[in-house]
Amino acid sequence: MNILILGSGGREHALAWAVKQNPKTDRLIVAPGNAGIAALADCAQIDILDGAAVVDFCVENAVDFVIIGPEAPLAAGVADATRAAGILTFGPSAAAARLEASKAFTKEICAASAAPTAAYARFDQAEPARAHVRAKGAPIVVKADGLAAGKGVIVAMTEAEALAAIDDMFGGEFGSAGAEVVIEEFMQGEEASFFVLTDGINALPIGTAQDHKRVGTGDTGPNTGGMGAYSPAPVLTPALQQQAMDQIILPTIREMARRGTPYQGVLYAGLMIDGGQCRLVEYNARFGDPETQVLMMRLGAQALDLLLACAEGRLESARVNWAEDHALTVVMAATGYPGAYAKGSVIGGLDSLPESSTQMMFHAGTATRDGQIVAAGGRVLNATARGATLAEAQARAYALVDAIDWPEGFCRRDIGWRAL
Ligand code: AMP
Ligand code: GLY
């Protein structure tokens, strides 16, 4: 079959890499893609936020299956457009993607289904929000309701920080995303990510992972989109996964279906684990980046079969073939990230890297210029490896990092530390 993947990051390179290995794949197209993706798929320039443009492209190119990577096209209703045109699609409708696009909506779903999560209140005006913070005290968490590219959450350790965050949000720092603000109880604990495919009724867990949000080794510095990940995350024990399924995931799926907006795609639950219990921090309506890189390395070619079963409503009979293995990915970023960084520096050493089912340099923000690969984003490369142990996966991932000649880049040196 002909498959179109939307997106251009390391997540989409990893999805393309896994899909390409499956013999069901005939032609693979990624829009817009990046320099690494171009080595294994055709890259197409289409406006991936424009549902009609995506549908036209699918018709012209006889695309049988569309996989939507990032949240923006989901929130923009691209899955609605492709499904309405009769094209098999992986990814939730805009109405279902509100589980990521509106934090207040997710809280409402949790309340309706009695799912454990932080206590909260929502505000559309600054003064009552300030009064709430003064009444509750710090630490406290202030969130812009809408999509804010991962920057709309302030974990305030002091009341002053929380009040400043409220002023920023209602002052328009996050645009319309901050027109409504959610203020939450601060949850203690360790975070982990849980990935579940759902066709709207059935749910199939496809793995756990742990991200590293801070930019610096030792969990220092500002938050980023994620500087590295590994899978499985041992902190999410089988018992905790079962609790998350019974108390959080399945009630959400039922509530979404009950409202007439069934959720189809991957439900990515950020969980906070404390005292042998987990609570929901947030949902994402898409695969995580860089968590997908480790999930795809562990799943390999079967990933396409699972995504197809999800899109076709056949998850009830789908099974994951698990190997007893570990995968780890290290993000290499441009100096300055997550703040301002330069683009265009040349990345050396890519030609001589090993590429196999157990070791792969996924590309995120890369481009080709005069025959050379150059940095074209903040997060640029994802050195990813699999091993019989996490320590082995880590050593092999850092061996890829060390083979790269890119003075303008950096990475954390401690990815995987919590589990090692
Ligand atoms: P979110 O975008 O909702 O995942 O928030 C980003 C990050 O902020 C999370 O990954 C957590 O590290 C942190 N966070 C969000 N909500 C809370 C909370 N209620 N308590 C503690 N930390 C939180
Ligand atoms: N790595 C965090 C995310 O994809 O949201």
GROMACS .gro file of C-alpha atoms and ligand atoms in nm:
model
  448
    1MET     CA    1   0.000   0.000   0.000
    2ASN     CA    2   0.097   0.365  -0.045
    3ILE     CA    3   0.148   0.544   0.284
    4LEU     CA    4   0.173   0.915   0.368
    5ILE     CA    5   0.323   1.028   0.700
    6LEU     CA    6   0.274   1.393   0.802
    7GLY     CA    7   0.554   1.565   0.995
    8SER     CA    8   0.924   1.642   0.985
    9GLY     CA    9   1.084   1.545   1.316
   10GLY     CA   10   1.267   1.255   1.473
   11ARG     CA   11   0.929   1.105   1.557
   12GLU     CA   12   0.835   1.094   1.189
   13HIS     CA   13   1.176   0.956   1.086
   14ALA     CA   14   1.130   0.674   1.339
   15LEU     CA   15   0.773   0.606   1.219
   16ALA     CA   16   0.891   0.605   0.856
   17TRP     CA   17   1.182   0.374   0.942
   18ALA     CA   18   0.949   0.120   1.107
   19VAL     CA   19   0.675   0.144   0.840
   20LYS     CA   20   0.930   0.102   0.561
   21GLN     CA   21   1.041  -0.234   0.705
   22ASN     CA   22   0.693  -0.380   0.668
   23PRO     CA   23   0.637  -0.566   0.339
   24LYS     CA   24   0.288  -0.412   0.314
   25THR     CA   25   0.453  -0.078   0.232
   26ASP     CA   26   0.487  -0.002  -0.138
   27ARG     CA   27   0.543   0.371  -0.174
   28LEU     CA   28   0.625   0.576   0.138
   29ILE     CA   29   0.586   0.954   0.130
   30VAL     CA   30   0.659   1.192   0.417
   31ALA     CA   31   0.545   1.555   0.415
   32PRO     CA   32   0.746   1.765   0.461
   33GLY     CA   33   1.014   1.524   0.595
   34ASN     CA   34   1.381   1.607   0.658
   35ALA     CA   35   1.726   1.511   0.526
   36GLY     CA   36   1.730   1.175   0.705
   37ILE     CA   37   1.378   1.083   0.601
   38ALA     CA   38   1.468   1.162   0.238
   39ALA     CA   39   1.706   0.865   0.244
   40LEU     CA   40   1.419   0.618   0.292
   41ALA     CA   41   1.104   0.790   0.162
   42ASP     CA   42   0.985   1.044  -0.094
   43CYS     CA   43   0.948   1.388   0.067
   44ALA     CA   44   0.662   1.611  -0.046
   45GLN     CA   45   0.597   1.978   0.016
   46ILE     CA   46   0.234   2.018   0.116
   47ASP     CA   47   0.072   2.239   0.378
   48ILE     CA   48   0.006   1.972   0.640
   49LEU     CA   49  -0.234   2.200   0.831
   50ASP     CA   50  -0.463   2.224   0.527
   51GLY     CA   51  -0.697   1.923   0.522
   52ALA     CA   52  -0.816   1.990   0.167
   53ALA     CA   53  -0.456   2.008   0.040
   54VAL     CA   54  -0.372   1.680   0.214
   55VAL     CA   55  -0.682   1.512   0.062
   56ASP     CA   56  -0.592   1.639  -0.288
   57PHE     CA   57  -0.239   1.507  -0.249
   58CYS     CA   58  -0.369   1.167  -0.134
   59VAL     CA   59  -0.603   1.140  -0.433
   60GLU     CA   60  -0.332   1.242  -0.682
   61ASN     CA   61  -0.081   0.998  -0.535
   62ALA     CA   62  -0.316   0.705  -0.467
   63VAL     CA   63  -0.237   0.715  -0.095
   64ASP     CA   64  -0.407   0.431   0.094
   65PHE     CA   65  -0.315   0.524   0.451
   66VAL     CA   66  -0.229   0.852   0.623
   67ILE     CA   67  -0.038   0.863   0.953
   68ILE     CA   68  -0.050   1.202   1.126
   69GLY     CA   69   0.257   1.275   1.341
   70PRO     CA   70   0.226   1.615   1.514
   71GLU     CA   71  -0.058   1.771   1.713
   72ALA     CA   72  -0.110   2.081   1.498
   73PRO     CA   73  -0.267   1.903   1.196
   74LEU     CA   74  -0.481   1.695   1.436
   75ALA     CA   75  -0.610   2.006   1.610
   76ALA     CA   76  -0.667   2.163   1.268
   77GLY     CA   77  -0.897   1.875   1.168
   78VAL     CA   78  -0.679   1.711   0.903
   79ALA     CA   79  -0.789   1.362   1.019
   80ASP     CA   80  -1.153   1.472   0.982
   81ALA     CA   81  -1.085   1.584   0.625
   82THR     CA   82  -0.903   1.268   0.516
   83ARG     CA   83  -1.160   1.038   0.677
   84ALA     CA   84  -1.446   1.232   0.521
   85ALA     CA   85  -1.275   1.171   0.185
   86GLY     CA   86  -1.270   0.798   0.257
   87ILE     CA   87  -0.895   0.775   0.319
   88LEU     CA   88  -0.783   0.540   0.595
   89THR     CA   89  -0.626   0.759   0.864
   90PHE     CA   90  -0.431   0.712   1.187
   91GLY     CA   91  -0.497   0.998   1.429
   92PRO     CA   92  -0.789   1.148   1.620
   93SER     CA   93  -1.051   1.392   1.494
   94ALA     CA   94  -1.019   1.757   1.599
   95ALA     CA   95  -1.294   1.699   1.856
   96ALA     CA   96  -1.105   1.404   2.009
   97ALA     CA   97  -0.767   1.580   1.986
   98ARG     CA   98  -0.903   1.832   2.237
   99LEU     CA   99  -0.760   1.590   2.494
  100GLU     CA  100  -0.430   1.755   2.404
  101ALA     CA  101  -0.547   2.089   2.264
  102SER     CA  102  -0.740   2.195   2.576
  103LYS     CA  103  -0.617   2.126   2.927
  104ALA     CA  104  -0.952   2.233   3.073
  105PHE     CA  105  -1.130   1.981   2.847
  106THR     CA  106  -0.903   1.699   2.971
  107LYS     CA  107  -0.981   1.797   3.329
  108GLU     CA  108  -1.353   1.788   3.248
  109ILE     CA  109  -1.317   1.436   3.102
  110CYS     CA  110  -1.121   1.323   3.410
  111ALA     CA  111  -1.391   1.464   3.637
  112ALA     CA  112  -1.669   1.296   3.436
  113SER     CA  113  -1.493   0.959   3.454
  114ALA     CA  114  -1.349   0.992   3.807
  115ALA     CA  115  -0.991   0.949   3.679
  116PRO     CA  116  -0.720   1.036   3.934
  117THR     CA  117  -0.548   1.365   3.848
  118ALA     CA  118  -0.446   1.689   4.021
  119ALA     CA  119  -0.725   1.902   4.169
  120TYR     CA  120  -0.786   2.207   3.950
  121ALA     CA  121  -0.980   2.522   3.883
  122ARG     CA  122  -1.023   2.711   3.553
  123PHE     CA  123  -1.030   3.086   3.500
  124ASP     CA  124  -1.095   3.326   3.215
  125GLN     CA  125  -0.999   3.633   3.417
  126ALA     CA  126  -0.682   3.723   3.599
  127GLU     CA  127  -0.819   3.853   3.931
  128PRO     CA  128  -1.005   3.538   4.043
  129ALA     CA  129  -0.704   3.333   3.928
  130ARG     CA  130  -0.474   3.544   4.146
  131ALA     CA  131  -0.711   3.508   4.442
  132HIS     CA  132  -0.709   3.130   4.393
  133VAL     CA  133  -0.329   3.119   4.399
  134ARG     CA  134  -0.319   3.332   4.714
  135ALA     CA  135  -0.571   3.101   4.881
  136LYS     CA  136  -0.391   2.778   4.782
  137GLY     CA  137  -0.028   2.890   4.817
  138ALA     CA  138   0.277   2.742   4.641
  139PRO     CA  139   0.397   2.513   4.496
  140ILE     CA  140   0.120   2.532   4.239
  141VAL     CA  141   0.095   2.477   3.864
  142VAL     CA  142  -0.036   2.739   3.616
  143LYS     CA  143  -0.126   2.622   3.264
  144ALA     CA  144  -0.238   2.801   2.951
  145ASP     CA  145  -0.544   2.607   2.832
  146GLY     CA  146  -0.448   2.573   2.466
  147LEU     CA  147  -0.156   2.445   2.257
  148ALA     CA  148   0.158   2.644   2.343
  149ALA     CA  149   0.436   2.431   2.191
  150GLY     CA  150   0.514   2.275   2.529
  151LYS     CA  151   0.579   2.614   2.691
  152GLY     CA  152   0.239   2.687   2.843
  153VAL     CA  153   0.297   2.513   3.180
  154ILE     CA  154   0.458   2.693   3.473
  155VAL     CA  155   0.537   2.478   3.776
  156ALA     CA  156   0.558   2.764   4.028
  157MET     CA  157   0.759   2.695   4.341
  158THR     CA  158   0.661   3.035   4.487
  159GLU     CA  159   0.338   3.235   4.494
  160ALA     CA  160   0.516   3.523   4.316
  161GLU     CA  161   0.609   3.296   4.023
  162ALA     CA  162   0.251   3.176   3.996
  163LEU     CA  163   0.113   3.532   4.000
  164ALA     CA  164   0.366   3.635   3.734
  165ALA     CA  165   0.263   3.338   3.517
  166ILE     CA  166  -0.104   3.442   3.544
  167ASP     CA  167  -0.015   3.796   3.437
  168ASP     CA  168   0.189   3.664   3.142
  169MET     CA  169  -0.089   3.433   3.025
  170PHE     CA  170  -0.370   3.686   3.048
  171GLY     CA  171  -0.126   3.944   2.909
  172GLY     CA  172  -0.122   3.746   2.584
  173GLU     CA  173   0.221   3.581   2.602
  174PHE     CA  174   0.072   3.256   2.468
  175GLY     CA  175  -0.181   3.421   2.237
  176SER     CA  176  -0.525   3.266   2.236
  177ALA     CA  177  -0.387   2.954   2.412
  178GLY     CA  178  -0.374   3.164   2.730
  179ALA     CA  179  -0.724   3.312   2.708
  180GLU     CA  180  -0.823   3.049   2.964
  181VAL     CA  181  -0.595   2.932   3.245
  182VAL     CA  182  -0.602   2.611   3.445
  183ILE     CA  183  -0.451   2.617   3.794
  184GLU     CA  184  -0.360   2.280   3.939
  185GLU     CA  185  -0.246   2.124   4.259
  186PHE     CA  186   0.129   2.046   4.243
  187MET     CA  187   0.186   1.669   4.222
  188GLN     CA  188   0.494   1.512   4.376
  189GLY     CA  189   0.648   1.201   4.222
  190GLU     CA  190   0.823   1.049   3.923
  191GLU     CA  191   0.688   1.099   3.570
  192ALA     CA  192   0.657   0.836   3.299
  193SER     CA  193   0.482   0.807   2.965
  194PHE     CA  194   0.233   0.538   2.871
  195PHE     CA  195   0.133   0.481   2.507
  196VAL     CA  196  -0.198   0.315   2.421
  197LEU     CA  197  -0.352   0.263   2.079
  198THR     CA  198  -0.728   0.290   2.067
  199ASP     CA  199  -0.979   0.247   1.785
  200GLY     CA  200  -1.246   0.426   1.987
  201ILE     CA  201  -1.358   0.116   2.178
  202ASN     CA  202  -1.066  -0.121   2.227
  203ALA     CA  203  -0.731  -0.027   2.376
  204LEU     CA  204  -0.389  -0.182   2.328
  205PRO     CA  205  -0.088  -0.067   2.534
  206ILE     CA  206   0.221  -0.043   2.312
  207GLY     CA  207   0.488   0.059   2.556
  208THR     CA  208   0.619   0.279   2.832
  209ALA     CA  209   0.899   0.535   2.822
  210GLN     CA  210   1.064   0.805   3.024
  211ASP     CA  211   1.162   1.140   2.876
  212HIS     CA  212   1.427   1.388   3.001
  213LYS     CA  213   1.272   1.734   2.985
  214ARG     CA  214   1.550   1.953   3.124
  215VAL     CA  215   1.820   2.067   2.886
  216GLY     CA  216   2.119   1.989   3.106
  217THR     CA  217   2.292   1.679   3.239
  218GLY     CA  218   2.170   1.616   3.596
  219ASP     CA  219   1.820   1.751   3.514
  220THR     CA  220   1.938   2.112   3.518
  221GLY     CA  221   1.838   2.418   3.315
  222PRO     CA  222   1.514   2.502   3.136
  223ASN     CA  223   1.253   2.257   3.004
  224THR     CA  224   1.274   2.140   2.644
  225GLY     CA  225   1.068   1.925   2.410
  226GLY     CA  226   1.271   1.630   2.545
  227MET     CA  227   1.646   1.558   2.541
  228GLY     CA  228   1.636   1.179   2.540
  229ALA     CA  229   1.420   0.881   2.629
  230TYR     CA  230   1.429   0.513   2.699
  231SER     CA  231   1.182   0.226   2.693
  232PRO     CA  232   1.059   0.039   2.888
  233ALA     CA  233   1.028   0.263   3.195
  234PRO     CA  234   1.058   0.019   3.488
  235VAL     CA  235   0.885   0.269   3.719
  236LEU     CA  236   0.562   0.187   3.533
  237THR     CA  237   0.528  -0.163   3.672
  238PRO     CA  238   0.268  -0.401   3.526
  239ALA     CA  239   0.046  -0.327   3.828
  240LEU     CA  240   0.067   0.050   3.767
  241GLN     CA  241  -0.002   0.002   3.396
  242GLN     CA  242  -0.313  -0.196   3.488
  243GLN     CA  243  -0.422   0.077   3.729
  244ALA     CA  244  -0.367   0.340   3.459
  245MET     CA  245  -0.573   0.135   3.211
  246ASP     CA  246  -0.859   0.072   3.456
  247GLN     CA  247  -0.880   0.413   3.621
  248ILE     CA  248  -0.757   0.656   3.355
  249ILE     CA  249  -0.729   0.528   2.995
  250LEU     CA  250  -1.038   0.307   2.958
  251PRO     CA  251  -1.270   0.553   3.140
  252THR     CA  252  -1.143   0.829   2.906
  253ILE     CA  253  -1.206   0.617   2.596
  254ARG     CA  254  -1.559   0.534   2.718
  255GLU     CA  255  -1.635   0.896   2.804
  256MET     CA  256  -1.513   1.018   2.464
  257ALA     CA  257  -1.729   0.757   2.288
  258ARG     CA  258  -2.028   0.843   2.509
  259ARG     CA  259  -1.999   1.206   2.398
  260GLY     CA  260  -2.010   1.104   2.033
  261THR     CA  261  -1.644   1.197   1.977
  262PRO     CA  262  -1.466   0.860   1.993
  263TYR     CA  263  -1.086   0.882   2.013
  264GLN     CA  264  -0.894   0.692   1.745
  265GLY     CA  265  -0.516   0.697   1.740
  266VAL     CA  266  -0.248   0.686   2.004
  267LEU     CA  267  -0.333   0.816   2.346
  268TYR     CA  268  -0.014   0.926   2.516
  269ALA     CA  269  -0.067   0.960   2.889
  270GLY     CA  270   0.185   1.150   3.100
  271LEU     CA  271   0.158   0.991   3.444
  272MET     CA  272   0.285   1.098   3.786
  273ILE     CA  273   0.376   0.806   4.009
  274ASP     CA  274   0.383   0.847   4.383
  275GLY     CA  275   0.315   0.614   4.673
  276GLY     CA  276   0.239   0.317   4.449
  277GLN     CA  277  -0.035   0.505   4.259
  278CYS     CA  278  -0.041   0.693   3.931
  279ARG     CA  279  -0.230   1.006   3.841
  280LEU     CA  280  -0.276   1.173   3.503
  281VAL     CA  281  -0.058   1.478   3.435
  282GLU     CA  282  -0.168   1.530   3.075
  283TYR     CA  283  -0.277   1.361   2.757
  284ASN     CA  284  -0.119   1.403   2.418
  285ALA     CA  285  -0.311   1.309   2.107
  286ARG     CA  286  -0.003   1.188   1.920
  287PHE     CA  287   0.318   0.995   1.968
  288GLY     CA  288   0.586   1.156   2.186
  289ASP     CA  289   0.906   1.298   2.045
  290PRO     CA  290   1.166   1.153   2.129
  291GLU     CA  291   0.970   0.865   2.292
  292THR     CA  292   0.856   0.736   1.950
  293GLN     CA  293   1.218   0.679   1.851
  294VAL     CA  294   1.259   0.418   2.126
  295LEU     CA  295   0.910   0.269   2.080
  296MET     CA  296   0.963   0.222   1.706
  297MET     CA  297   1.306   0.071   1.758
  298ARG     CA  298   1.147  -0.187   1.989
  299LEU     CA  299   0.840  -0.254   1.770
  300GLY     CA  300   1.002  -0.252   1.425
  301ALA     CA  301   0.793  -0.356   1.124
  302GLN     CA  302   0.491  -0.466   1.332
  303ALA     CA  303   0.426  -0.098   1.411
  304LEU     CA  304   0.251  -0.061   1.074
  305ASP     CA  305   0.024  -0.361   1.143
  306LEU     CA  306  -0.071  -0.209   1.479
  307LEU     CA  307  -0.142   0.136   1.333
  308LEU     CA  308  -0.354  -0.026   1.060
  309ALA     CA  309  -0.548  -0.233   1.314
  310CYS     CA  310  -0.611   0.087   1.508
  311ALA     CA  311  -0.730   0.283   1.203
  312GLU     CA  312  -0.948  -0.005   1.080
  313GLY     CA  313  -1.111  -0.069   1.420
  314ARG     CA  314  -0.955  -0.415   1.459
  315LEU     CA  315  -0.759  -0.364   1.780
  316GLU     CA  316  -0.962  -0.623   1.969
  317SER     CA  317  -0.769  -0.900   1.794
  318ALA     CA  318  -0.433  -0.718   1.767
  319ARG     CA  319  -0.134  -0.828   1.973
  320VAL     CA  320   0.210  -0.678   2.030
  321ASN     CA  321   0.508  -0.910   1.988
  322TRP     CA  322   0.737  -0.803   2.266
  323ALA     CA  323   1.106  -0.871   2.283
  324GLU     CA  324   1.272  -0.855   2.624
  325ASP     CA  325   1.484  -0.563   2.514
  326HIS     CA  326   1.557  -0.199   2.590
  327ALA     CA  327   1.597   0.104   2.368
  328LEU     CA  328   1.746   0.445   2.440
  329THR     CA  329   1.771   0.765   2.238
  330VAL     CA  330   1.995   1.068   2.293
  331VAL     CA  331   1.889   1.400   2.143
  332MET     CA  332   2.166   1.608   1.988
  333ALA     CA  333   2.062   1.974   1.982
  334ALA     CA  334   2.201   2.300   1.844
  335THR     CA  335   2.395   2.507   2.099
  336GLY     CA  336   2.156   2.758   2.254
  337TYR     CA  337   1.847   2.531   2.240
  338PRO     CA  338   1.582   2.568   2.391
  339GLY     CA  339   1.668   2.939   2.357
  340ALA     CA  340   1.797   3.102   2.038
  341TYR     CA  341   2.027   2.888   1.823
  342ALA     CA  342   2.196   2.918   1.485
  343LYS     CA  343   2.094   2.713   1.180
  344GLY     CA  344   2.310   2.594   0.894
  345SER     CA  345   2.613   2.438   1.068
  346VAL     CA  346   2.751   2.135   0.884
  347ILE     CA  347   2.716   1.793   1.054
  348GLY     CA  348   3.001   1.553   0.984
  349GLY     CA  349   3.036   1.182   1.048
  350LEU     CA  350   2.687   1.078   0.937
  351ASP     CA  351   2.807   0.878   0.633
  352SER     CA  352   3.006   0.624   0.831
  353LEU     CA  353   2.740   0.544   1.094
  354PRO     CA  354   2.606   0.190   1.131
  355GLU     CA  355   2.237   0.154   1.042
  356SER     CA  356   2.057  -0.158   1.152
  357SER     CA  357   1.749  -0.277   1.334
  358THR     CA  358   1.933  -0.209   1.660
  359GLN     CA  359   2.120   0.115   1.593
  360MET     CA  360   1.992   0.417   1.403
  361MET     CA  361   2.059   0.789   1.386
  362PHE     CA  362   1.717   0.943   1.340
  363HIS     CA  363   1.709   1.296   1.202
  364ALA     CA  364   1.496   1.573   1.352
  365GLY     CA  365   1.588   1.926   1.235
  366THR     CA  366   1.820   1.854   0.942
  367ALA     CA  367   1.834   1.971   0.581
  368THR     CA  368   2.059   1.911   0.280
  369ARG     CA  369   2.264   2.203   0.146
  370ASP     CA  370   2.518   2.166  -0.136
  371GLY     CA  371   2.533   1.792  -0.077
  372GLN     CA  372   2.600   1.828   0.295
  373ILE     CA  373   2.370   1.766   0.591
  374VAL     CA  374   2.320   2.082   0.797
  375ALA     CA  375   2.136   2.165   1.118
  376ALA     CA  376   1.795   2.318   1.051
  377GLY     CA  377   1.628   2.315   1.393
  378GLY     CA  378   1.676   2.308   1.770
  379ARG     CA  379   1.665   1.933   1.821
  380VAL     CA  380   1.868   1.796   1.531
  381LEU     CA  381   1.963   1.427   1.567
  382ASN     CA  382   1.843   1.132   1.778
  383ALA     CA  383   2.108   0.866   1.839
  384THR     CA  384   1.898   0.557   1.904
  385ALA     CA  385   1.995   0.202   1.994
  386ARG     CA  386   1.852  -0.121   2.128
  387GLY     CA  387   2.021  -0.368   2.360
  388ALA     CA  388   1.958  -0.671   2.578
  389THR     CA  389   2.001  -0.438   2.876
  390LEU     CA  390   1.944  -0.066   2.915
  391ALA     CA  391   2.316  -0.020   2.983
  392GLU     CA  392   2.396  -0.184   2.650
  393ALA     CA  393   2.141   0.031   2.466
  394GLN     CA  394   2.288   0.340   2.632
  395ALA     CA  395   2.647   0.252   2.539
  396ARG     CA  396   2.548   0.188   2.177
  397ALA     CA  397   2.348   0.512   2.153
  398TYR     CA  398   2.639   0.718   2.287
  399ALA     CA  399   2.873   0.539   2.044
  400LEU     CA  400   2.661   0.691   1.764
  401VAL     CA  401   2.680   1.033   1.931
  402ASP     CA  402   3.058   1.008   1.958
  403ALA     CA  403   3.095   0.928   1.588
  404ILE     CA  404   2.937   1.264   1.495
  405ASP     CA  405   3.157   1.563   1.417
  406TRP     CA  406   2.940   1.865   1.495
  407PRO     CA  407   3.108   2.128   1.717
  408GLU     CA  408   2.790   2.342   1.714
  409GLY     CA  409   2.585   2.068   1.882
  410PHE     CA  410   2.549   1.927   2.232
  411CYS     CA  411   2.367   1.651   2.419
  412ARG     CA  412   2.300   1.534   2.774
  413ARG     CA  413   2.544   1.269   2.892
  414ASP     CA  414   2.311   1.099   3.142
  415ILE     CA  415   2.010   0.975   2.944
  416GLY     CA  416   1.866   0.673   3.125
  417TRP     CA  417   2.008   0.759   3.467
  418ARG     CA  418   1.687   0.695   3.661
  419ALA     CA  419   1.671   0.333   3.550
  420LEU     CA  420   2.046   0.256   3.558
  421AMP     P1  421   0.205   1.917   3.070
  421AMP     O1  422   0.227   1.993   2.942
  421AMP     O2  423   0.070   1.930   3.129
  421AMP     O3  424   0.260   1.779   3.065
  421AMP     O4  425   0.308   1.983   3.172
  421AMP     C1  426   0.446   1.988   3.144
  421AMP     C2  427   0.522   1.938   3.262
  421AMP     O5  428   0.489   2.016   3.377
  421AMP     C3  429   0.488   1.796   3.302
  421AMP     O6  430   0.558   1.702   3.228
  421AMP     C4  431   0.526   1.796   3.448
  421AMP     O7  432   0.667   1.782   3.462
  421AMP     C5  433   0.489   1.934   3.492
  421AMP     N1  434   0.354   1.935   3.551
  421AMP     C6  435   0.236   1.955   3.488
  421AMP     N2  436   0.134   1.948   3.574
  421AMP     C7  437   0.186   1.922   3.695
  421AMP     C8  438   0.130   1.905   3.826
  421AMP     N3  439  -0.002   1.917   3.848
  421AMP     N4  440   0.216   1.879   3.926
  421AMP     C9  441   0.350   1.873   3.906
  421AMP     N5  442   0.407   1.888   3.786
  421AMP    C10  443   0.327   1.914   3.682
  422GLY     N1  444   0.857   1.438   2.464
  422GLY     C1  445   0.740   1.504   2.506
  422GLY     C2  446   0.636   1.517   2.403
  422GLY     O1  447   0.644   1.464   2.296
  422GLY     O2  448   0.537   1.584   2.432
   0.00000   0.00000   0.00000
